[in-house]
Tab-separated table of C-alpha atoms in Angstrom:
chain	number	residue	atom	x	y	z
A	1	MET	CA	23.208	163.839	39.234
A	2	THR	CA	25.246	166.912	38.850
A	3	TYR	CA	28.186	167.520	41.097
A	4	PRO	CA	29.718	170.802	41.907
A	5	PRO	CA	32.876	171.642	40.090
A	6	ASN	CA	36.004	169.895	41.278
A	7	VAL	CA	33.863	167.669	43.416
A	8	GLY	CA	33.596	164.073	42.539
A	9	PRO	CA	31.669	161.327	44.039
A	10	ALA	CA	32.506	160.477	47.664
A	11	PRO	CA	35.277	157.945	47.894
A	12	HIS	CA	34.462	154.479	49.058
A	13	HIS	CA	35.874	153.869	52.556
A	14	ALA	CA	36.749	150.326	53.747
A	15	PRO	CA	35.483	149.507	57.202
A	16	GLU	CA	37.977	150.364	59.931
A	17	ARG	CA	39.872	147.410	61.377
A	18	GLN	CA	39.995	146.962	65.133
A	19	PRO	CA	43.570	146.714	66.632
A	20	VAL	CA	44.580	143.141	67.486
A	21	PRO	CA	45.706	142.894	71.109
A	22	VAL	CA	49.352	141.735	71.444
A	23	ALA	CA	50.219	139.364	74.304
A	24	VAL	CA	52.959	140.842	76.490
A	25	PRO	CA	55.032	138.174	78.294
A	26	ALA	CA	54.963	138.399	82.060
A	27	PRO	CA	58.263	139.509	83.588
A	28	SER	CA	60.423	136.567	84.768
A	29	PRO	CA	60.968	136.321	88.497
A	30	PRO	CA	64.386	137.500	89.676
A	31	SER	CA	67.055	134.839	90.090
A	32	THR	CA	68.110	133.611	93.489
A	33	ARG	CA	71.481	135.273	93.032
A	34	ALA	CA	69.853	138.569	92.201
A	35	VAL	CA	67.576	138.302	95.240
A	36	VAL	CA	70.506	137.572	97.524
A	37	THR	CA	72.541	140.392	95.992
A	38	GLU	CA	69.664	142.819	96.441
A	39	ARG	CA	69.155	141.808	100.052
A	40	LEU	CA	72.869	142.184	100.778
A	41	ARG	CA	72.864	145.600	99.127
A	42	ALA	CA	69.869	146.607	101.196
A	43	ALA	CA	71.413	145.179	104.362
A	44	ALA	CA	74.694	146.957	103.738
A	45	THR	CA	72.927	150.308	103.820
A	46	THR	CA	72.001	149.823	107.492
A	47	GLU	CA	74.287	149.426	110.474
A	48	PRO	CA	72.678	146.161	111.655
A	49	GLY	CA	73.040	144.746	108.164
A	50	ARG	CA	76.673	145.755	107.974
A	51	LEU	CA	77.307	144.171	111.366
A	52	GLN	CA	75.788	140.902	110.205
A	53	ILE	CA	78.022	140.879	107.130
A	54	ILE	CA	81.079	141.692	109.242
A	55	GLY	CA	80.240	138.883	111.672
A	56	ALA	CA	79.833	136.352	108.860
A	57	VAL	CA	83.126	137.387	107.224
A	58	LEU	CA	84.992	137.233	110.548
A	59	ALA	CA	83.633	133.775	111.383
A	60	LEU	CA	84.453	132.516	107.882
A	61	LEU	CA	88.009	133.870	107.987
A	62	VAL	CA	88.775	132.412	111.407
A	63	VAL	CA	87.344	129.009	110.453
A	64	ALA	CA	89.250	129.087	107.141
A	65	PHE	CA	92.465	129.879	109.021
A	66	GLY	CA	91.982	126.928	111.341
A	67	ALA	CA	91.052	124.563	108.507
A	68	VAL	CA	94.004	125.533	106.304
A	69	THR	CA	96.387	125.299	109.254
A	70	ALA	CA	95.051	121.880	110.246
A	71	PHE	CA	95.377	120.626	106.667
A	72	GLU	CA	98.890	121.937	105.997
A	73	ILE	CA	100.351	120.989	109.376
A	74	ASN	CA	98.757	117.567	109.225
A	75	ASP	CA	100.591	117.102	105.907
A	76	ARG	CA	103.892	118.267	107.464
A	77	ALA	CA	103.361	116.052	110.509
A	78	ALA	CA	102.673	113.041	108.277
A	79	ALA	CA	105.929	113.678	106.400
A	80	ALA	CA	107.831	114.030	109.699
A	81	ASN	CA	106.270	110.776	110.883
A	82	ASP	CA	107.360	109.080	107.647
A	83	VAL	CA	110.913	110.268	108.301
A	84	VAL	CA	110.906	108.623	111.731
A	85	GLU	CA	108.797	105.537	111.082
A	86	HIS	CA	109.280	104.613	107.428
A	87	SER	CA	111.815	106.264	105.132
A	88	GLN	CA	114.767	106.427	107.544
A	89	PRO	CA	114.277	102.870	108.831
A	90	LEU	CA	114.028	101.662	105.223
A	91	SER	CA	117.187	103.587	104.354
A	92	ALA	CA	118.919	101.964	107.332
A	93	THR	CA	117.582	98.548	106.255
A	94	ALA	CA	118.982	99.037	102.746
A	95	ALA	CA	122.363	100.036	104.201
A	96	ASN	CA	122.355	96.943	106.433
A	97	ILE	CA	121.512	94.728	103.455
A	98	TYR	CA	124.531	96.140	101.643
A	99	ARG	CA	126.743	95.725	104.710
A	100	SER	CA	125.577	92.144	105.337
A	101	LEU	CA	126.280	91.135	101.759
A	102	ALA	CA	129.721	92.751	101.718
A	103	ASP	CA	130.575	91.217	105.089
A	104	ALA	CA	129.424	87.786	103.923
A	105	ASP	CA	131.732	88.043	100.917
A	106	ALA	CA	134.672	89.048	103.121
A	107	ALA	CA	133.925	86.217	105.591
A	108	ALA	CA	133.667	83.661	102.786
A	109	ALA	CA	137.095	84.671	101.450
A	110	SER	CA	138.601	84.584	104.955
A	111	GLY	CA	137.180	81.136	105.581
A	112	PHE	CA	138.525	79.866	102.271
A	113	LEU	CA	141.995	81.196	103.051
A	114	ALA	CA	142.020	79.353	106.367
A	115	GLY	CA	142.158	76.027	104.493
A	116	PRO	CA	139.953	72.943	104.253
A	117	GLN	CA	138.900	73.248	107.894
A	118	GLU	CA	137.149	76.613	107.962
A	119	PRO	CA	137.276	78.244	111.435
A	120	ARG	CA	133.920	77.984	113.155
A	121	PRO	CA	133.652	81.713	114.065
A	122	VAL	CA	134.304	82.700	110.452
A	123	HIS	CA	131.711	80.231	109.181
A	124	ASP	CA	129.166	81.408	111.745
A	125	GLN	CA	129.763	85.003	110.716
A	126	TYR	CA	129.125	84.140	107.080
A	127	VAL	CA	125.912	82.286	107.935
A	128	LYS	CA	124.752	85.173	110.140
A	129	ASP	CA	125.398	87.691	107.372
A	130	ILE	CA	123.426	85.677	104.823
A	131	ASP	CA	120.564	85.156	107.290
A	132	ASP	CA	120.540	88.876	108.127
A	133	ALA	CA	120.495	89.843	104.452
A	134	SER	CA	117.615	87.421	103.748
A	135	ARG	CA	115.596	88.662	106.736
A	136	LEU	CA	116.167	92.322	105.853
A	137	LEU	CA	115.125	91.699	102.254
A	138	VAL	CA	111.852	90.213	103.501
A	139	GLU	CA	111.279	93.272	105.728
A	140	ALA	CA	112.082	95.670	102.895
A	141	ALA	CA	109.783	93.810	100.479
A	142	ALA	CA	106.924	93.958	102.995
A	143	ASN	CA	107.209	97.757	103.180
A	144	THR	CA	107.903	98.486	99.503
A	145	ASP	CA	105.668	98.512	96.443
A	146	ALA	CA	106.937	95.832	94.062
A	147	SER	CA	106.380	98.126	91.058
A	148	THR	CA	108.764	100.810	92.340
A	149	LYS	CA	112.478	101.070	91.639
A	150	SER	CA	113.217	99.787	95.135
A	151	GLY	CA	110.896	96.839	94.538
A	152	HIS	CA	112.787	95.867	91.374
A	153	GLU	CA	116.124	95.980	93.199
A	154	ILE	CA	114.755	93.808	96.012
A	155	THR	CA	113.619	91.280	93.401
A	156	THR	CA	117.093	91.284	91.857
A	157	LEU	CA	118.682	90.648	95.244
A	158	ASN	CA	116.236	87.874	96.134
A	159	GLU	CA	116.967	86.116	92.850
A	160	GLY	CA	120.744	86.563	92.960
A	161	LEU	CA	121.445	85.688	96.590
A	162	PRO	CA	120.720	81.921	96.253
A	163	ARG	CA	123.014	81.744	93.212
A	164	TYR	CA	125.790	83.420	95.190
A	165	THR	CA	125.458	81.103	98.180
A	166	GLY	CA	125.416	78.128	95.806
A	167	LEU	CA	128.762	79.174	94.342
A	168	ILE	CA	130.213	79.629	97.823
A	169	GLU	CA	129.132	76.119	98.831
A	170	ARG	CA	130.781	74.687	95.719
A	171	ALA	CA	133.966	76.583	96.529
A	172	ARG	CA	133.953	75.176	100.063
A	173	ALA	CA	133.315	71.624	98.864
A	174	ALA	CA	136.198	71.826	96.401
A	175	ASN	CA	138.456	73.422	99.011
A	176	ARG	CA	137.759	70.624	101.489
A	177	GLN	CA	138.837	68.118	98.821
A	178	GLY	CA	141.955	70.147	98.026
A	179	LEU	CA	140.811	70.888	94.463
A	180	PRO	CA	142.089	74.086	92.798
A	181	LEU	CA	138.600	74.543	91.333
A	182	GLY	CA	137.510	75.913	94.718
A	183	GLY	CA	139.394	79.147	94.106
A	184	ALA	CA	137.662	79.583	90.739
A	185	TYR	CA	134.232	79.126	92.311
A	186	LEU	CA	135.128	81.661	95.005
A	187	ARG	CA	136.175	84.180	92.350
A	188	TYR	CA	132.944	83.578	90.408
A	189	ALA	CA	130.962	84.159	93.580
A	190	ASN	CA	132.887	87.348	94.244
A	191	GLN	CA	132.232	88.537	90.693
A	192	GLN	CA	128.510	87.978	91.132
A	193	MET	CA	128.601	89.825	94.432
A	194	THR	CA	130.632	92.700	92.990
A	195	ASN	CA	128.869	93.002	89.634
A	196	GLU	CA	125.264	92.159	90.538
A	197	LEU	CA	124.341	91.992	94.224
A	198	LEU	CA	126.272	94.923	95.668
A	199	PRO	CA	125.298	97.315	92.828
A	200	ALA	CA	121.634	96.340	93.327
A	201	ALA	CA	121.970	96.875	97.067
A	202	GLU	CA	123.607	100.252	96.464
A	203	ARG	CA	120.802	101.309	94.102
A	204	LEU	CA	118.265	100.221	96.720
A	205	TYR	CA	120.059	102.278	99.359
A	206	THR	CA	120.190	105.303	97.038
A	207	ALA	CA	116.476	105.036	96.220
A	208	GLU	CA	115.480	104.813	99.879
A	209	THR	CA	117.800	107.673	100.799
A	210	ASP	CA	116.240	109.800	98.046
A	211	ARG	CA	112.794	109.044	99.451
A	212	LEU	CA	114.041	110.055	102.899
A	213	ASP	CA	115.266	113.361	101.453
A	214	GLN	CA	111.847	113.963	99.892
A	215	ASP	CA	110.143	113.375	103.242
A	216	TYR	CA	112.597	115.790	104.864
A	217	ARG	CA	111.760	118.495	102.344
A	218	SER	CA	108.020	117.922	102.712
A	219	ALA	CA	108.175	118.103	106.503
A	220	ARG	CA	110.309	121.259	106.502
A	221	THR	CA	108.380	123.223	103.823
A	222	TRP	CA	106.964	126.427	105.292
A	223	PRO	CA	103.112	126.549	105.500
A	224	PHE	CA	102.982	129.885	103.654
A	225	PHE	CA	99.269	129.684	102.832
A	226	SER	CA	98.323	129.098	106.469
A	227	LEU	CA	100.495	131.984	107.590
A	228	LEU	CA	98.975	134.270	104.946
A	229	VAL	CA	95.397	133.392	105.890
A	230	GLY	CA	96.264	133.872	109.567
A	231	VAL	CA	97.694	137.335	108.965
A	232	ILE	CA	94.607	138.310	106.908
A	233	ALA	CA	92.262	136.998	109.608
A	234	LEU	CA	94.055	138.998	112.307
A	235	ALA	CA	94.088	142.125	110.147
A	236	VAL	CA	90.332	141.907	109.569
A	237	LEU	CA	89.712	141.274	113.282
A	238	PHE	CA	91.738	144.343	114.207
A	239	TRP	CA	89.855	146.373	111.618
A	240	ALA	CA	86.498	145.161	112.980
A	241	GLN	CA	87.458	146.175	116.517
A	242	ARG	CA	88.654	149.558	115.309
A	243	HIS	CA	85.380	149.956	113.416
A	244	ASN	CA	83.472	149.032	116.558
A	245	TYR	CA	85.440	151.546	118.621
A	246	ARG	CA	84.819	154.376	116.163
A	247	ARG	CA	81.083	153.612	116.064
A	248	THR	CA	80.491	153.075	119.774
A	249	ASN	CA	83.506	154.636	121.472
A	250	ARG	CA	83.922	151.381	123.368
A	251	VAL	CA	87.476	150.150	123.604
A	252	PHE	CA	86.796	146.408	123.877
A	253	ASN	CA	84.296	143.967	122.472
A	254	HIS	CA	84.765	140.782	124.481
A	255	GLY	CA	83.706	138.493	121.669
A	256	LEU	CA	85.962	140.073	119.058
A	257	LEU	CA	88.781	140.233	121.603
A	258	ALA	CA	88.412	136.496	122.304
A	259	ALA	CA	88.384	135.724	118.561
A	260	THR	CA	91.538	137.798	118.095
A	261	ALA	CA	93.223	136.003	120.972
A	262	ALA	CA	92.322	132.584	119.508
A	263	ALA	CA	93.637	133.533	116.053
A	264	THR	CA	96.821	134.985	117.574
A	265	VAL	CA	97.463	131.799	119.559
A	266	VAL	CA	97.028	129.664	116.444
A	267	LEU	CA	99.318	131.910	114.384
A	268	LEU	CA	102.050	131.945	117.040
A	269	TRP	CA	101.709	128.203	117.620
A	270	LEU	CA	101.980	127.648	113.865
A	271	ALA	CA	105.040	129.863	113.430
A	272	VAL	CA	106.927	128.754	116.541
A	273	GLY	CA	105.990	125.068	116.279
A	274	HIS	CA	107.023	124.778	112.660
A	275	THR	CA	110.235	126.727	113.273
A	276	VAL	CA	111.187	124.325	116.067
A	277	ALA	CA	110.231	121.323	113.929
A	278	ARG	CA	112.354	122.608	111.040
A	279	ALA	CA	115.326	123.130	113.344
A	280	ASP	CA	115.040	119.647	114.877
A	281	LEU	CA	114.607	117.969	111.504
A	282	ALA	CA	117.581	119.910	110.136
A	283	GLU	CA	119.639	118.656	113.066
A	284	ALA	CA	118.425	115.111	112.446
A	285	ASN	CA	119.519	115.425	108.829
A	286	THR	CA	122.876	117.131	109.415
A	287	HIS	CA	123.926	115.542	112.686
A	288	GLY	CA	122.292	112.169	112.082
A	289	GLN	CA	121.411	111.159	108.551
A	290	GLN	CA	124.362	112.752	106.750
A	291	SER	CA	126.770	111.149	109.215
A	292	LEU	CA	124.932	107.837	108.932
A	293	ASP	CA	125.235	107.959	105.144
A	294	VAL	CA	128.978	108.694	105.282
A	295	LEU	CA	129.645	106.049	107.934
A	296	ASN	CA	127.598	103.408	106.104
A	297	ARG	CA	129.594	104.018	102.944
A	298	ALA	CA	132.862	103.915	104.922
A	299	ARG	CA	131.917	100.575	106.449
A	300	ILE	CA	130.996	99.133	103.081
A	301	ASP	CA	134.268	100.371	101.583
A	302	SER	CA	136.192	98.683	104.396
A	303	LEU	CA	134.377	95.395	103.798
A	304	LYS	CA	134.994	95.517	100.048
A	305	ALA	CA	138.674	96.296	100.653
A	306	ARG	CA	138.922	93.382	103.077
A	307	SER	CA	137.317	90.996	100.583
A	308	SER	CA	139.688	92.163	97.820
A	309	GLU	CA	142.654	91.768	100.159
A	310	ASN	CA	141.702	88.155	100.876
A	311	LEU	CA	141.096	87.389	97.214
A	312	THR	CA	144.518	88.772	96.352
A	313	VAL	CA	146.004	85.899	98.339
A	314	VAL	CA	143.495	83.363	96.966
A	315	ALA	CA	144.069	84.262	93.287
A	316	ARG	CA	147.849	84.765	93.742
A	317	GLY	CA	148.110	87.011	90.715
A	318	ALA	CA	145.936	84.863	88.447
A	319	VAL	CA	143.371	87.656	87.849
A	320	LEU	CA	144.590	90.847	86.207
A	321	THR	CA	143.044	94.215	85.486
A	322	ALA	CA	141.560	94.943	82.053
A	323	ASP	CA	144.876	96.305	80.777
A	324	GLY	CA	146.652	93.145	81.954
A	325	LYS	CA	149.290	95.066	83.889
A	326	SER	CA	148.177	94.780	87.523
A	327	ASP	CA	146.659	92.351	90.005
A	328	LYS	CA	142.921	93.037	89.898
A	329	TYR	CA	142.197	92.329	93.541
A	330	GLU	CA	145.183	94.320	94.782
A	331	THR	CA	144.000	97.218	92.629
A	332	ASP	CA	140.467	96.858	94.047
A	333	TYR	CA	141.923	96.847	97.542
A	334	GLY	CA	143.727	100.135	96.867
A	335	THR	CA	140.567	101.678	95.420
A	336	GLY	CA	138.527	100.571	98.428
A	337	MET	CA	141.035	101.897	100.951
A	338	LYS	CA	141.190	105.247	99.164
A	339	ALA	CA	137.392	105.541	99.257
A	340	LEU	CA	137.424	104.484	102.913
A	341	GLY	CA	139.894	107.239	103.772
A	342	GLU	CA	137.785	109.843	101.988
A	343	GLU	CA	134.582	108.815	103.768
A	344	LEU	CA	136.293	108.799	107.168
A	345	GLY	CA	137.621	112.289	106.433
A	346	LYS	CA	134.052	113.451	105.740
A	347	ALA	CA	132.817	111.801	108.947
A	348	ALA	CA	135.522	113.508	110.996
A	349	LYS	CA	134.631	116.877	109.421
A	350	LEU	CA	130.938	116.410	110.224
A	351	ALA	CA	131.750	115.516	113.835
A	352	GLU	CA	133.983	118.573	114.105
A	353	ASP	CA	131.391	120.912	112.558
A	354	THR	CA	128.687	119.719	114.959
A	355	HIS	CA	131.039	119.728	117.974
A	356	ASP	CA	130.217	116.074	118.551
A	357	ALA	CA	133.107	114.757	120.625
A	358	GLU	CA	131.300	111.486	121.370
A	359	GLY	CA	130.752	110.812	117.675
A	360	GLY	CA	134.214	112.008	116.683
A	361	LYS	CA	136.127	109.599	118.935
A	362	PRO	CA	135.189	106.323	117.165
A	363	VAL	CA	135.848	107.988	113.816
A	364	ALA	CA	139.343	108.958	115.005
A	365	ASP	CA	139.840	105.373	116.190
A	366	ALA	CA	138.810	104.090	112.773
A	367	ILE	CA	141.253	106.435	111.018
A	368	GLU	CA	144.069	105.213	113.271
A	369	ALA	CA	143.163	101.578	112.618
A	370	VAL	CA	143.072	102.197	108.851
A	371	THR	CA	146.603	103.580	108.976
A	372	GLU	CA	147.705	100.483	110.891
A	373	TRP	CA	145.871	98.233	108.413
A	374	GLN	CA	147.628	99.801	105.418
A	375	GLY	CA	151.047	99.375	107.044
A	376	ARG	CA	150.418	95.722	107.827
A	377	HIS	CA	149.073	95.136	104.330
A	378	ARG	CA	152.270	96.481	102.786
A	379	THR	CA	154.275	94.146	105.010
A	380	ALA	CA	152.129	91.153	104.019
A	381	ARG	CA	152.412	91.953	100.317
A	382	LYS	CA	156.169	92.256	100.586
A	383	THR	CA	156.323	88.894	102.347
A	384	ASP	CA	154.096	87.238	99.738
A	385	ASP	CA	156.001	88.747	96.841
A	386	GLY	CA	159.179	87.361	98.449
A	387	GLY	CA	157.776	83.835	98.158
A	388	ASP	CA	156.871	83.234	101.833
A	389	TYR	CA	153.180	82.457	101.300
A	390	ASP	CA	152.521	80.890	104.705
A	391	THR	CA	153.907	83.859	106.622
A	392	ALA	CA	152.010	86.263	104.376
A	393	LEU	CA	148.818	84.304	105.009
A	394	GLU	CA	149.362	84.578	108.764
A	395	GLN	CA	149.897	88.307	108.371
A	396	ILE	CA	146.548	88.536	106.581
A	397	ILE	CA	144.243	86.270	108.624
A	398	GLY	CA	146.222	85.661	111.828
A	399	SER	CA	144.800	86.489	115.246
A	400	GLU	CA	147.636	88.875	116.200
A	401	ASN	CA	149.362	91.714	114.340
A	402	SER	CA	147.480	90.898	111.157
A	403	THR	CA	145.508	92.987	108.704
A	404	GLY	CA	142.445	91.050	109.857
A	405	GLU	CA	142.963	92.382	113.383
A	406	SER	CA	143.230	95.938	112.028
A	407	PHE	CA	140.107	95.436	109.921
A	408	SER	CA	138.212	94.263	113.006
A	409	ARG	CA	139.258	97.453	114.821
A	410	VAL	CA	138.013	99.565	111.916
A	411	ASP	CA	134.718	97.677	111.776
A	412	GLU	CA	134.139	97.944	115.534
A	413	ALA	CA	134.876	101.679	115.531
A	414	LEU	CA	132.478	102.247	112.648
A	415	ARG	CA	129.822	100.139	114.357
A	416	THR	CA	130.129	102.323	117.468
A	417	ALA	CA	129.984	105.531	115.431
A	418	LEU	CA	126.914	104.323	113.534
A	419	ALA	CA	125.081	103.424	116.748
A	420	HIS	CA	125.815	106.904	118.150
A	421	GLU	CA	124.609	108.720	115.023
A	422	GLN	CA	121.466	106.584	114.886
A	423	ARG	CA	120.608	107.618	118.448
A	424	GLU	CA	121.252	111.269	117.578
A	425	PHE	CA	119.054	111.028	114.501
A	426	THR	CA	116.198	109.346	116.342
A	427	ARG	CA	116.271	111.907	119.155
A	428	ALA	CA	116.276	114.945	116.863
A	429	ALA	CA	113.715	113.543	114.398
A	430	GLU	CA	111.300	112.586	117.174
A	431	ASP	CA	111.677	116.069	118.686
A	432	GLY	CA	110.848	117.561	115.286
A	433	ARG	CA	107.796	115.366	114.921
A	434	GLY	CA	106.718	116.193	118.465
A	435	ALA	CA	106.901	119.945	117.791
A	436	LEU	CA	104.037	119.544	115.312
A	437	GLY	CA	102.008	117.224	117.511
A	438	GLY	CA	98.607	118.541	118.565
A	439	LEU	CA	98.786	121.589	116.287
A	440	PRO	CA	96.255	120.412	113.649
A	441	ILE	CA	93.613	119.542	116.250
A	442	GLY	CA	94.447	122.565	118.397
A	443	ALA	CA	94.167	124.918	115.416
A	444	ALA	CA	90.792	123.489	114.427
A	445	VAL	CA	89.371	123.742	117.960
A	446	LEU	CA	90.667	127.268	118.530
A	447	ALA	CA	89.330	128.359	115.133
A	448	VAL	CA	85.832	127.127	115.956
A	449	LEU	CA	85.936	128.838	119.349
A	450	GLY	CA	87.239	132.022	117.722
A	451	ALA	CA	84.444	131.992	115.127
A	452	VAL	CA	81.805	131.504	117.816
A	453	ALA	CA	83.326	134.326	119.870
A	454	ALA	CA	83.320	136.641	116.832
A	455	ILE	CA	79.638	135.924	116.179
A	456	LEU	CA	78.762	136.477	119.829
A	457	GLY	CA	80.672	139.752	119.846
A	458	VAL	CA	78.810	140.998	116.768
A	459	ASN	CA	75.454	139.807	118.159
A	460	ARG	CA	76.109	141.815	121.291
A	461	ARG	CA	76.303	144.927	119.128
A	462	LEU	CA	73.217	143.882	117.185
A	463	SER	CA	71.218	143.584	120.390
A	464	GLU	CA	71.673	147.314	120.941
A	465	PHE	CA	69.503	147.992	117.852
A	466	ARG	CA	66.503	146.017	119.091
């Protein structure tokens, strides 16, 4: 076959392939979050939708305000209750443990000085002090976690007290037999009291006082978050009412007005109640606890000075200071009296600053008795140094014109001052606790009512669109 020029045979064509259909995945359904967001966006474009959102936000804010207020004030009220019911009583218990131990040591030395036949009142006082210390240790242990610092100190005291009383009984037995060994046992007992028991009691008192200070700070801390949420809630409520007025030209919406009133009451109650509570707790701390701390230390210093004074006569110069130049117990007496004077000066200043004439009078009496005590002590030391031991002993433990009589005046004045300051503390602290009473529950109830009122107020506007 002949083909025309430039024309070749027809090319061979492969059969056309049919396109293979590709599977297209079905679109995934929108997420719940996307659906909600879309509905909110659609609702926000209409007035009824916007009103529903405003009502929900208002109700949520008012409820949040009430919940936060209830939570924070309940925390403050619990701390104030701890001040009244737990930490301050434990601090007072620790101070009384210290006082009982120091008084027992002073009574034991006085009884020893009296000779083989210990005066019954002095013996009874010693027994009472030991019984009081034992009972107070049991009370403190029952209200203290054994693993805490206070628990360890209580354990130390419980273990050391029987050893101390054992030494005192040996001293008495030797004294009744006229053996000089009795004085040595008494000094050993005093060393255990001074080096082990009283330091442990002081650490216990410090730990409980620190816990009291922590409770004070917790109770007096401002509820800033509650106040902030309250201010925001009121601001949004005012905005919603202004928005309502501009849309409807109506001055009041009863529901929103009621919600605003409820939030305002809670905010004012919160601010005023906590301010009053802070003021009362500050008074309890300044007028009560600070004075109690100073007076407790003054009383302990007086007891330690009295014990050292008695032991000066018992040892008769046999025990010297570390440098070997001075009588140890006479030096301890001087140190104790100096500390006593400083604490009484602080107590007098506190009474003057708080214009507390009733509390200042026993402090002034104590200062006067201390001056008398120091004068009589100098006379007794001069007599003893002159070799007249019997007269010096009478000037120390006698019933009239003795240092013991002056010490009793100091102790009685301090006891009166402590009782007064304890009453002042209890009154002020209970007033502070009472100022917070009812606020957590009241805030929660008012918040719920305010939220309901806000919803009702918004629903009233919504009904106008139906």
